[in-house]
Amino acid sequence: MIAVEGGRPLRGELTVQGAKNSVLPILAASIMCRDVSVIENCPRLEDVDASVAILRHLGCRVRWLEEDLEVDSSCLSRWDIPDDLMRRMRSSVIFLGAILARCAQAELSFPGGCELGPRPIDLHLTALRTLGVRIDECGGQIRCRCRNLRGTEIVLSLPSVGATENAMLAACGAGGVTVISNAAREPEIVDLQSFLRKMGASVRGAGTSTVIVEGGRSLHGCRHRCIGDRIAAATYLSAVAATGGEITLKGVDYRYLSTVTTALAQAGCRINSSEQHIHLRSNGQLRGICPIRTSPYPGFPTDAQAVVMAALLRSRGTTVFVENIFQNRYRHVAELQRMGANIRLEGRVAVLCGVPRLCGATVRCTDLRGGAALVLAGLQADGITQVEEIHHIKRGYSDLTGDLARLGARIQEIGE
Ligand code: UD1
């Protein structure tokens, strides 16, 4: 449980952790060579632990070297992922493309639904079928075989991050050229491309809607430093926006956060950024802003919706949120209402009217970012807020409590 006493302004400097959503596909990609790779700036998270468990199950040797993770995939000996490991982390499906590129067969179970609603993988499977993979789906199991993966044109019906990554990984193992159209353009996909190139793969176009892979190259180990986590950065910026104070963030590219910083600036924060830092100052009295509509990058990230909502809970005026990516991404709202928040929900729309005060309460994390939003609400509430089920938060933040405490919050993690 996290206990937080609200009402303290936050001040200080933080270096943002490595990006969870970069590290997970990169760890999957590390099995595509028979060699040692070192992933620098790897955050210590539950989801990274889950990836490590999968890597070890597959036969890889993995060890931490302080902030870096070393993966030796020369000894990979399996191509299956058991159900308990698949369930531990929904994005474990990202291993599918990598296992197929390396082993030409794979067996795993469906990731199923998750806290955010159904998590279909139809686009992943369609992309792999287009590359020549034979896929049998039966009783929640997925069995994949391919004699020869062949390069081809893959058109994604929507720009799914995971499907783009799976297609890129499998295409590295396919003979010939693969063109992925309507690809997702997230910065983490650019980071995956950088890693693949360092391994010796020919991949270009990441960051645009067309990614081109010339497959069949032999890959080797490499050393790669992950980009900073833009969603963790958005969380700390939102925290300081809400409580008042100032923060300097390092280790994250400000250009990846422009929709979030624009929203916070509109709410009344003073923000300036350079290549090296993002600086935010807030007097803690925000105002409502234009509607926030989540959409694929470079639009407003769905992952930042909950924390920015938390920042605006005590703002003057009204803000409308429209969640366009996941069906079930407002579960934190009911918990925020327990603290006195005024939010009305209708389908994918949430209408937030700022209230003068929030009151501390016992609340429960419903998912990773929703959990962070509850902590942010606690930072501005009267009295003490107890946030339960914090294992959700640990999936994606290496030390949310410690970071906020270093910025001056009265916050503490107790048991669990
Ligand atoms: C990734 C991120 C997650 C983020 C999300 C959207 C990682 C590890 N996770 O998740 O933090 O919230 O992008 O930015 O990088 N869809 C289908 N069929 C598919 C795949 C997806 O219908 O086969 C739908 C999903 O239900 C969702 C939308 O596409 O509505 C976007 O999902 P996607 O971009 O695939 O998200 P993830 O890769 O799962």
CSV table of C-alpha atoms and ligand atoms in Angstrom, one decimal:
chain,number,residue,atom,x,y,z
A,1,MET,CA,0.0,0.0,0.0
A,2,ILE,CA,1.1,3.6,-0.6
A,3,ALA,CA,0.2,6.1,2.1
A,4,VAL,CA,0.3,9.8,1.0
A,5,GLU,CA,-0.4,12.9,2.9
A,6,GLY,CA,-1.5,15.7,0.5
A,7,GLY,CA,-0.8,19.4,0.5
A,8,ARG,CA,2.9,19.6,0.0
A,9,PRO,CA,4.3,21.4,-3.1
A,10,LEU,CA,6.9,19.3,-5.0
A,11,ARG,CA,10.3,20.6,-6.0
A,12,GLY,CA,13.5,19.1,-7.5
A,13,GLU,CA,15.2,17.3,-10.3
A,14,LEU,CA,14.7,13.8,-11.6
A,15,THR,CA,16.3,11.6,-14.2
A,16,VAL,CA,13.5,9.6,-15.8
A,17,GLN,CA,13.7,5.8,-16.0
A,18,GLY,CA,14.2,3.9,-19.2
A,19,ALA,CA,11.0,3.4,-21.2
A,20,LYS,CA,9.0,0.3,-20.3
A,21,ASN,CA,7.5,0.2,-23.7
A,22,SER,CA,10.9,0.3,-25.4
A,23,VAL,CA,12.5,-2.3,-23.2
A,24,LEU,CA,9.9,-5.0,-23.5
A,25,PRO,CA,10.1,-5.4,-27.3
A,26,ILE,CA,13.8,-4.9,-27.3
A,27,LEU,CA,14.2,-7.8,-24.8
A,28,ALA,CA,12.1,-9.9,-27.1
A,29,ALA,CA,14.2,-8.9,-30.0
A,30,SER,CA,17.4,-9.9,-28.1
A,31,ILE,CA,16.6,-13.6,-28.7
A,32,MET,CA,16.9,-13.2,-32.5
A,33,CYS,CA,20.7,-13.5,-32.4
A,34,ARG,CA,22.9,-16.3,-31.0
A,35,ASP,CA,24.9,-13.8,-29.0
A,36,VAL,CA,25.1,-11.5,-26.0
A,37,SER,CA,23.3,-8.1,-25.9
A,38,VAL,CA,23.4,-5.5,-23.2
A,39,ILE,CA,20.3,-3.3,-22.7
A,40,GLU,CA,21.4,-0.1,-20.9
A,41,ASN,CA,19.1,2.1,-18.9
A,42,CYS,CA,16.7,-0.8,-18.3
A,43,PRO,CA,14.1,0.0,-15.6
A,44,ARG,CA,13.5,-2.4,-12.8
A,45,LEU,CA,9.9,-3.2,-13.2
A,46,GLU,CA,7.5,-6.1,-12.7
A,47,ASP,CA,7.0,-6.2,-16.5
A,48,VAL,CA,10.7,-6.4,-17.1
A,49,ASP,CA,10.9,-9.2,-14.5
A,50,ALA,CA,8.2,-11.0,-16.4
A,51,SER,CA,10.2,-10.6,-19.6
A,52,VAL,CA,13.3,-11.9,-17.9
A,53,ALA,CA,11.3,-14.9,-16.7
A,54,ILE,CA,10.2,-15.6,-20.3
A,55,LEU,CA,13.8,-15.2,-21.5
A,56,ARG,CA,15.1,-17.7,-18.9
A,57,HIS,CA,12.3,-20.1,-19.7
A,58,LEU,CA,13.4,-20.0,-23.4
A,59,GLY,CA,16.9,-20.9,-22.2
A,60,CYS,CA,18.6,-17.5,-22.3
A,61,ARG,CA,21.1,-16.5,-19.6
A,62,VAL,CA,20.1,-13.1,-18.2
A,63,ARG,CA,21.8,-11.0,-15.5
A,64,TRP,CA,21.6,-7.5,-14.2
A,65,LEU,CA,24.7,-5.4,-14.3
A,66,GLU,CA,23.4,-2.5,-12.1
A,67,GLU,CA,21.1,-0.5,-14.5
A,68,ASP,CA,21.9,-2.7,-17.5
A,69,LEU,CA,20.5,-6.1,-18.4
A,70,GLU,CA,22.7,-8.6,-20.2
A,71,VAL,CA,21.0,-11.3,-22.3
A,72,ASP,CA,22.9,-14.2,-23.7
A,73,SER,CA,20.6,-15.9,-26.2
A,74,SER,CA,23.2,-18.3,-27.6
A,75,CYS,CA,21.7,-21.1,-25.6
A,76,LEU,CA,18.0,-20.6,-26.5
A,77,SER,CA,16.5,-24.0,-26.4
A,78,ARG,CA,12.7,-23.6,-26.5
A,79,TRP,CA,10.0,-21.9,-28.5
A,80,ASP,CA,7.0,-22.0,-26.2
A,81,ILE,CA,5.7,-19.6,-23.5
A,82,PRO,CA,3.6,-21.3,-20.8
A,83,ASP,CA,0.3,-19.8,-19.8
A,84,ASP,CA,1.4,-18.5,-16.4
A,85,LEU,CA,4.1,-16.4,-18.0
A,86,MET,CA,1.7,-15.2,-20.7
A,87,ARG,CA,-0.7,-14.1,-18.1
A,88,ARG,CA,1.9,-12.3,-16.0
A,89,MET,CA,2.3,-9.7,-18.7
A,90,ARG,CA,-0.1,-9.0,-21.5
A,91,SER,CA,2.5,-7.7,-23.8
A,92,SER,CA,4.3,-11.1,-23.7
A,93,VAL,CA,2.8,-11.6,-27.1
A,94,ILE,CA,5.6,-9.5,-28.5
A,95,PHE,CA,7.8,-12.5,-28.1
A,96,LEU,CA,5.9,-14.3,-30.9
A,97,GLY,CA,7.5,-12.5,-33.8
A,98,ALA,CA,11.0,-12.8,-32.3
A,99,ILE,CA,10.6,-16.6,-31.5
A,100,LEU,CA,9.3,-17.2,-35.1
A,101,ALA,CA,12.2,-15.3,-36.6
A,102,ARG,CA,14.7,-17.4,-34.6
A,103,CYS,CA,13.0,-20.8,-34.4
A,104,ALA,CA,10.5,-20.9,-37.3
A,105,GLN,CA,7.9,-22.2,-34.8
A,106,ALA,CA,6.3,-20.9,-31.6
A,107,GLU,CA,3.6,-22.0,-29.1
A,108,LEU,CA,1.9,-19.7,-26.6
A,109,SER,CA,-1.4,-19.0,-25.1
A,110,PHE,CA,-3.7,-16.1,-25.8
A,111,PRO,CA,-3.0,-13.0,-23.7
A,112,GLY,CA,-6.8,-12.7,-23.2
A,113,GLY,CA,-8.5,-9.6,-21.7
A,114,CYS,CA,-6.9,-7.2,-19.4
A,115,GLU,CA,-7.7,-4.3,-17.1
A,116,LEU,CA,-8.2,-2.0,-20.0
A,117,GLY,CA,-10.7,-4.2,-21.7
A,118,PRO,CA,-10.4,-6.8,-24.4
A,119,ARG,CA,-6.8,-7.0,-25.8
A,120,PRO,CA,-7.2,-8.7,-29.2
A,121,ILE,CA,-4.2,-9.8,-31.2
A,122,ASP,CA,-6.0,-10.3,-34.5
A,123,LEU,CA,-3.7,-7.7,-36.2
A,124,HIS,CA,-0.6,-9.5,-34.9
A,125,LEU,CA,-1.8,-12.8,-36.2
A,126,THR,CA,-2.9,-11.4,-39.6
A,127,ALA,CA,0.5,-9.8,-40.1
A,128,LEU,CA,2.3,-13.0,-39.3
A,129,ARG,CA,0.0,-15.0,-41.6
A,130,THR,CA,0.8,-12.6,-44.4
A,131,LEU,CA,4.5,-13.4,-43.8
A,132,GLY,CA,3.7,-17.1,-44.4
A,133,VAL,CA,3.2,-18.3,-40.8
A,134,ARG,CA,0.7,-21.2,-40.4
A,135,ILE,CA,-1.3,-20.4,-37.2
A,136,ASP,CA,-3.6,-22.8,-35.4
A,137,GLU,CA,-5.7,-21.3,-32.7
A,138,CYS,CA,-7.3,-23.9,-30.4
A,139,GLY,CA,-8.5,-23.8,-26.8
A,140,GLY,CA,-6.7,-20.5,-26.1
A,141,GLN,CA,-3.5,-21.9,-27.5
A,142,ILE,CA,-1.7,-20.5,-30.5
A,143,ARG,CA,0.5,-22.8,-32.5
A,144,CYS,CA,2.7,-21.3,-35.2
A,145,ARG,CA,4.8,-23.0,-37.8
A,146,CYS,CA,6.6,-21.6,-40.9
A,147,ARG,CA,8.9,-23.3,-43.3
A,148,ASN,CA,10.2,-20.1,-44.8
A,149,LEU,CA,9.0,-16.7,-43.8
A,150,ARG,CA,8.8,-14.5,-46.9
A,151,GLY,CA,9.0,-10.8,-47.2
A,152,THR,CA,5.7,-9.2,-48.3
A,153,GLU,CA,3.5,-6.2,-47.9
A,154,ILE,CA,1.6,-6.0,-44.6
A,155,VAL,CA,-1.2,-3.4,-44.3
A,156,LEU,CA,-2.3,-2.9,-40.7
A,157,SER,CA,-6.0,-2.0,-40.5
A,158,LEU,CA,-5.1,0.3,-37.5
A,159,PRO,CA,-1.7,1.4,-36.3
A,160,SER,CA,-1.3,-1.0,-33.4
A,161,VAL,CA,2.0,-0.6,-31.6
A,162,GLY,CA,2.3,-4.3,-30.7
A,163,ALA,CA,1.3,-5.6,-34.1
A,164,THR,CA,3.8,-3.2,-35.8
A,165,GLU,CA,6.6,-4.5,-33.5
A,166,ASN,CA,5.7,-8.2,-34.0
A,167,ALA,CA,5.6,-7.7,-37.7
A,168,MET,CA,9.0,-5.9,-37.6
A,169,LEU,CA,10.6,-8.7,-35.6
A,170,ALA,CA,9.2,-11.6,-37.7
A,171,ALA,CA,10.1,-9.7,-40.9
A,172,CYS,CA,13.8,-9.7,-39.8
A,173,GLY,CA,13.7,-13.4,-40.1
A,174,ALA,CA,11.9,-13.4,-43.5
A,175,GLY,CA,13.7,-13.7,-46.8
A,176,GLY,CA,13.2,-10.5,-49.0
A,177,VAL,CA,11.6,-7.2,-48.3
A,178,THR,CA,8.7,-6.5,-46.0
A,179,VAL,CA,6.8,-3.2,-46.2
A,180,ILE,CA,4.5,-2.5,-43.2
A,181,SER,CA,1.9,0.1,-44.0
A,182,ASN,CA,-0.2,2.1,-41.6
A,183,ALA,CA,2.5,1.2,-39.0
A,184,ALA,CA,2.3,2.8,-35.5
A,185,ARG,CA,4.7,5.7,-35.2
A,186,GLU,CA,5.5,5.7,-31.5
A,187,PRO,CA,9.0,6.7,-30.4
A,188,GLU,CA,9.4,3.2,-28.8
A,189,ILE,CA,9.1,1.7,-32.3
A,190,VAL,CA,12.0,4.0,-33.4
A,191,ASP,CA,14.0,2.7,-30.5
A,192,LEU,CA,13.3,-0.9,-31.5
A,193,GLN,CA,14.5,-0.1,-35.0
A,194,SER,CA,17.7,1.4,-33.5
A,195,PHE,CA,18.3,-1.8,-31.6
A,196,LEU,CA,17.6,-4.1,-34.6
A,197,ARG,CA,20.0,-2.0,-36.7
A,198,LYS,CA,22.7,-2.4,-34.1
A,199,MET,CA,22.1,-6.2,-34.3
A,200,GLY,CA,22.8,-6.0,-38.0
A,201,ALA,CA,19.2,-5.9,-39.3
A,202,SER,CA,18.1,-3.7,-42.2
A,203,VAL,CA,15.1,-1.7,-41.0
A,204,ARG,CA,14.0,1.8,-41.9
A,205,GLY,CA,11.0,4.1,-41.8
A,206,ALA,CA,10.2,3.6,-38.1
A,207,GLY,CA,8.5,6.8,-36.8
A,208,THR,CA,6.6,7.1,-40.1
A,209,SER,CA,3.6,5.0,-41.3
A,210,THR,CA,5.8,2.8,-43.5
A,211,VAL,CA,8.4,0.5,-42.1
A,212,ILE,CA,10.6,-1.4,-44.5
A,213,VAL,CA,12.5,-4.5,-43.4
A,214,GLU,CA,15.0,-6.3,-45.6
A,215,GLY,CA,15.0,-9.7,-43.9
A,216,GLY,CA,17.3,-12.6,-43.7
A,217,ARG,CA,20.5,-10.9,-42.4
A,218,SER,CA,22.5,-12.7,-39.8
A,219,LEU,CA,22.2,-10.8,-36.5
A,220,HIS,CA,24.7,-10.3,-33.7
A,221,GLY,CA,24.6,-9.1,-30.2
A,222,CYS,CA,24.9,-5.4,-29.4
A,223,ARG,CA,24.8,-2.8,-26.7
A,224,HIS,CA,21.9,-0.4,-26.7
A,225,ARG,CA,20.7,2.4,-24.4
A,226,CYS,CA,16.9,2.6,-24.2
A,227,ILE,CA,15.1,6.0,-24.5
A,228,GLY,CA,13.6,7.6,-21.5
A,229,ASP,CA,10.0,6.9,-20.5
A,230,ARG,CA,7.7,9.6,-21.8
A,231,ILE,CA,4.8,8.3,-19.7
A,232,ALA,CA,6.7,8.3,-16.5
A,233,ALA,CA,7.8,11.8,-17.4
A,234,ALA,CA,4.2,12.8,-18.0
A,235,THR,CA,3.3,11.4,-14.6
A,236,TYR,CA,5.9,13.5,-12.8
A,237,LEU,CA,5.0,16.7,-14.7
A,238,SER,CA,1.3,16.1,-13.9
A,239,ALA,CA,2.2,15.6,-10.2
A,240,VAL,CA,4.0,18.9,-9.9
A,241,ALA,CA,1.3,20.6,-12.0
A,242,ALA,CA,-1.3,19.5,-9.5
A,243,THR,CA,0.6,20.2,-6.3
A,244,GLY,CA,2.4,23.3,-7.3
A,245,GLY,CA,6.2,23.7,-7.3
A,246,GLU,CA,8.7,23.1,-9.9
A,247,ILE,CA,10.6,20.2,-11.5
A,248,THR,CA,13.4,19.6,-13.9
A,249,LEU,CA,13.3,16.3,-15.7
A,250,LYS,CA,16.3,14.8,-17.4
A,251,GLY,CA,16.8,11.7,-19.6
A,252,VAL,CA,13.7,12.1,-21.8
A,253,ASP,CA,13.2,13.7,-25.1
A,254,TYR,CA,10.8,16.6,-24.8
A,255,ARG,CA,9.6,16.3,-28.4
A,256,TYR,CA,7.9,13.0,-27.4
A,257,LEU,CA,5.8,14.8,-24.8
A,258,SER,CA,4.6,17.8,-26.8
A,259,THR,CA,0.8,16.9,-26.5
A,260,VAL,CA,1.1,16.5,-22.8
A,261,THR,CA,3.2,19.6,-22.1
A,262,THR,CA,0.9,21.6,-24.4
A,263,ALA,CA,-2.1,20.5,-22.3
A,264,LEU,CA,-0.3,21.3,-19.0
A,265,ALA,CA,0.8,24.7,-20.3
A,266,GLN,CA,-2.8,25.5,-21.3
A,267,ALA,CA,-3.9,24.6,-17.8
A,268,GLY,CA,-1.5,27.3,-16.5
A,269,CYS,CA,1.9,25.7,-16.0
A,270,ARG,CA,5.1,27.4,-17.2
A,271,ILE,CA,7.1,24.9,-19.2
A,272,ASN,CA,10.4,25.3,-21.0
A,273,SER,CA,12.4,22.5,-22.6
A,274,SER,CA,15.7,21.9,-24.3
A,275,GLU,CA,17.5,18.8,-25.6
A,276,GLN,CA,18.7,18.1,-22.1
A,277,HIS,CA,15.7,18.9,-19.9
A,278,ILE,CA,12.1,19.7,-19.4
A,279,HIS,CA,11.3,22.3,-16.7
A,280,LEU,CA,7.8,22.8,-15.3
A,281,ARG,CA,6.6,25.4,-12.8
A,282,SER,CA,3.1,25.5,-11.4
A,283,ASN,CA,1.3,27.6,-8.8
A,284,GLY,CA,-1.0,24.6,-8.2
A,285,GLN,CA,-4.1,26.5,-9.4
A,286,LEU,CA,-4.9,25.1,-12.8
A,287,ARG,CA,-7.7,25.9,-15.2
A,288,GLY,CA,-9.8,23.6,-17.3
A,289,ILE,CA,-8.5,23.0,-20.9
A,290,CYS,CA,-9.7,22.1,-24.4
A,291,PRO,CA,-10.9,18.5,-24.9
A,292,ILE,CA,-8.2,15.9,-24.6
A,293,ARG,CA,-8.7,13.2,-27.2
A,294,THR,CA,-6.4,10.2,-27.0
A,295,SER,CA,-5.1,8.9,-30.3
A,296,PRO,CA,-2.1,7.0,-31.7
A,297,TYR,CA,1.3,8.9,-31.6
A,298,PRO,CA,1.8,11.8,-32.3
A,299,GLY,CA,-1.6,12.3,-30.7
A,300,PHE,CA,-2.3,12.5,-27.0
A,301,PRO,CA,-1.2,9.2,-25.4
A,302,THR,CA,-3.9,7.1,-23.9
A,303,ASP,CA,-1.3,6.2,-21.2
A,304,ALA,CA,-1.1,9.8,-20.1
A,305,GLN,CA,-4.9,10.3,-19.9
A,306,ALA,CA,-5.3,9.2,-16.3
A,307,VAL,CA,-2.4,11.2,-14.9
A,308,VAL,CA,-3.4,14.4,-16.7
A,309,MET,CA,-7.0,13.9,-15.5
A,310,ALA,CA,-5.6,13.7,-11.9
A,311,ALA,CA,-3.7,16.9,-12.4
A,312,LEU,CA,-6.9,18.7,-13.3
A,313,LEU,CA,-9.1,17.5,-10.5
A,314,ARG,CA,-8.9,20.8,-8.6
A,315,SER,CA,-8.8,23.0,-11.7
A,316,ARG,CA,-11.1,25.9,-12.3
A,317,GLY,CA,-13.6,25.0,-15.0
A,318,THR,CA,-14.4,21.9,-17.1
A,319,THR,CA,-12.3,19.5,-19.2
A,320,VAL,CA,-13.6,16.9,-21.5
A,321,PHE,CA,-11.7,13.7,-22.1
A,322,VAL,CA,-12.4,11.4,-25.1
A,323,GLU,CA,-10.7,8.0,-24.8
A,324,ASN,CA,-10.3,6.6,-28.3
A,325,ILE,CA,-7.8,3.7,-27.8
A,326,PHE,CA,-9.1,1.4,-25.1
A,327,GLN,CA,-12.7,0.6,-24.2
A,328,ASN,CA,-12.2,0.4,-20.4
A,329,ARG,CA,-9.7,3.1,-19.5
A,330,TYR,CA,-11.8,5.0,-17.0
A,331,ARG,CA,-11.7,2.6,-14.1
A,332,HIS,CA,-9.8,5.0,-12.0
A,333,VAL,CA,-12.7,7.5,-12.2
A,334,ALA,CA,-14.8,5.6,-9.6
A,335,GLU,CA,-11.9,5.7,-7.2
A,336,LEU,CA,-11.2,9.4,-7.8
A,337,GLN,CA,-14.9,10.0,-7.1
A,338,ARG,CA,-14.4,8.5,-3.6
A,339,MET,CA,-12.0,11.3,-3.0
A,340,GLY,CA,-14.5,14.0,-4.0
A,341,ALA,CA,-13.7,14.3,-7.7
A,342,ASN,CA,-16.5,15.6,-9.9
A,343,ILE,CA,-16.3,13.5,-13.1
A,344,ARG,CA,-19.2,12.3,-15.2
A,345,LEU,CA,-18.7,9.3,-17.5
A,346,GLU,CA,-20.6,8.5,-20.7
A,347,GLY,CA,-19.0,5.8,-22.8
A,348,ARG,CA,-15.7,7.0,-24.1
A,349,VAL,CA,-16.3,10.5,-22.8
A,350,ALA,CA,-15.4,11.8,-19.3
A,351,VAL,CA,-16.4,15.3,-18.2
A,352,LEU,CA,-14.3,16.7,-15.4
A,353,CYS,CA,-15.5,19.7,-13.4
A,354,GLY,CA,-12.8,20.9,-11.0
A,355,VAL,CA,-13.6,20.9,-7.3
A,356,PRO,CA,-12.0,23.2,-4.7
A,357,ARG,CA,-10.8,20.3,-2.5
A,358,LEU,CA,-10.3,16.6,-2.5
A,359,CYS,CA,-10.4,14.5,0.6
A,360,GLY,CA,-8.0,11.6,1.5
A,361,ALA,CA,-9.6,8.2,1.2
A,362,THR,CA,-8.7,4.5,0.9
A,363,VAL,CA,-8.7,3.8,-2.9
A,364,ARG,CA,-7.7,0.8,-5.0
A,365,CYS,CA,-5.5,0.8,-8.1
A,366,THR,CA,-7.4,-0.6,-11.1
A,367,ASP,CA,-4.5,-0.6,-13.6
A,368,LEU,CA,-1.0,0.8,-14.0
A,369,ARG,CA,-1.7,4.4,-15.1
A,370,GLY,CA,-5.0,4.7,-13.2
A,371,GLY,CA,-3.0,3.7,-10.1
A,372,ALA,CA,-0.5,6.5,-10.6
A,373,ALA,CA,-3.4,8.9,-11.0
A,374,LEU,CA,-4.7,7.9,-7.6
A,375,VAL,CA,-1.3,8.7,-6.1
A,376,LEU,CA,-1.4,12.1,-7.8
A,377,ALA,CA,-4.8,12.7,-6.4
A,378,GLY,CA,-3.5,11.8,-2.9
A,379,LEU,CA,-0.7,14.4,-3.3
A,380,GLN,CA,-3.3,17.2,-3.5
A,381,ALA,CA,-6.0,15.8,-1.2
A,382,ASP,CA,-6.7,16.9,2.4
A,383,GLY,CA,-5.4,14.3,4.9
A,384,ILE,CA,-4.1,10.9,4.1
A,385,THR,CA,-4.9,8.7,1.1
A,386,GLN,CA,-4.1,5.0,1.2
A,387,VAL,CA,-3.6,3.5,-2.3
A,388,GLU,CA,-4.0,-0.3,-2.3
A,389,GLU,CA,-3.2,-2.9,-5.0
A,390,ILE,CA,0.0,-1.1,-5.9
A,391,HIS,CA,1.4,-4.1,-7.8
A,392,HIS,CA,-0.3,-2.5,-10.8
A,393,ILE,CA,2.0,0.6,-10.3
A,394,LYS,CA,5.1,-1.6,-10.0
A,395,ARG,CA,4.5,-3.0,-13.5
A,396,GLY,CA,5.6,0.3,-14.9
A,397,TYR,CA,7.3,2.6,-12.4
A,398,SER,CA,10.6,1.6,-10.9
A,399,ASP,CA,10.3,3.8,-7.8
A,400,LEU,CA,7.2,6.1,-8.0
A,401,THR,CA,7.1,6.5,-4.2
A,402,GLY,CA,10.8,7.2,-3.8
A,403,ASP,CA,10.9,9.7,-6.7
A,404,LEU,CA,7.9,11.6,-5.2
A,405,ALA,CA,9.4,11.5,-1.7
A,406,ARG,CA,12.7,13.0,-3.2
A,407,LEU,CA,10.6,15.8,-4.6
A,408,GLY,CA,9.3,16.6,-1.2
A,409,ALA,CA,6.0,14.5,-1.0
A,410,ARG,CA,5.0,12.9,2.3
A,411,ILE,CA,4.6,9.5,0.9
A,412,GLN,CA,5.5,6.0,2.0
A,413,GLU,CA,5.1,2.5,0.9
A,414,ILE,CA,3.8,0.1,3.5
A,415,GLY,CA,3.8,-3.7,3.3
A,416,GLU,CA,1.4,-5.1,0.6
B,1,UD1,C1,1.0,-0.4,-26.5
B,1,UD1,C2,1.6,0.0,-25.2
B,1,UD1,C3,0.5,0.5,-24.2
B,1,UD1,C4,-0.3,1.6,-24.9
B,1,UD1,C5,-0.8,1.2,-26.2
B,1,UD1,C6,-1.5,2.3,-27.0
B,1,UD1,C7,3.5,-1.5,-25.0
B,1,UD1,C8,4.1,-2.6,-24.3
B,1,UD1,N1,2.2,-1.2,-24.6
B,1,UD1,O1,0.1,-1.5,-26.2
B,1,UD1,O2,1.1,1.0,-23.0
B,1,UD1,O3,-1.4,2.0,-24.1
B,1,UD1,O4,0.3,0.7,-27.1
B,1,UD1,O5,-0.6,3.4,-27.2
B,1,UD1,O6,4.1,-0.9,-25.9
B,1,UD1,N2,-6.0,-3.8,-31.4
B,1,UD1,C9,-6.8,-4.7,-32.1
B,1,UD1,N3,-6.2,-5.8,-32.6
B,1,UD1,C10,-4.9,-6.1,-32.4
B,1,UD1,C11,-4.1,-5.2,-31.7
B,1,UD1,C12,-4.7,-4.1,-31.2
B,1,UD1,O7,-8.0,-4.4,-32.2
B,1,UD1,O8,-4.4,-7.1,-32.9
B,1,UD1,C13,-6.6,-2.6,-30.8
B,1,UD1,C14,-6.5,-2.6,-29.3
B,1,UD1,O9,-7.6,-3.2,-28.7
B,1,UD1,C15,-6.5,-1.1,-28.9
B,1,UD1,C16,-5.8,-0.5,-30.1
B,1,UD1,O10,-5.8,-1.5,-31.1
B,1,UD1,O11,-7.9,-0.6,-29.0
B,1,UD1,C17,-4.4,-0.1,-29.8
B,1,UD1,O12,-3.7,-1.1,-29.3
B,1,UD1,P1,-2.1,-1.3,-29.5
B,1,UD1,O13,-1.5,-0.1,-30.2
B,1,UD1,O14,-1.9,-2.7,-30.1
B,1,UD1,O15,-1.6,-1.4,-28.0
B,1,UD1,P2,-0.5,-2.4,-27.4
B,1,UD1,O16,0.6,-2.6,-28.4
B,1,UD1,O17,-1.2,-3.5,-26.8
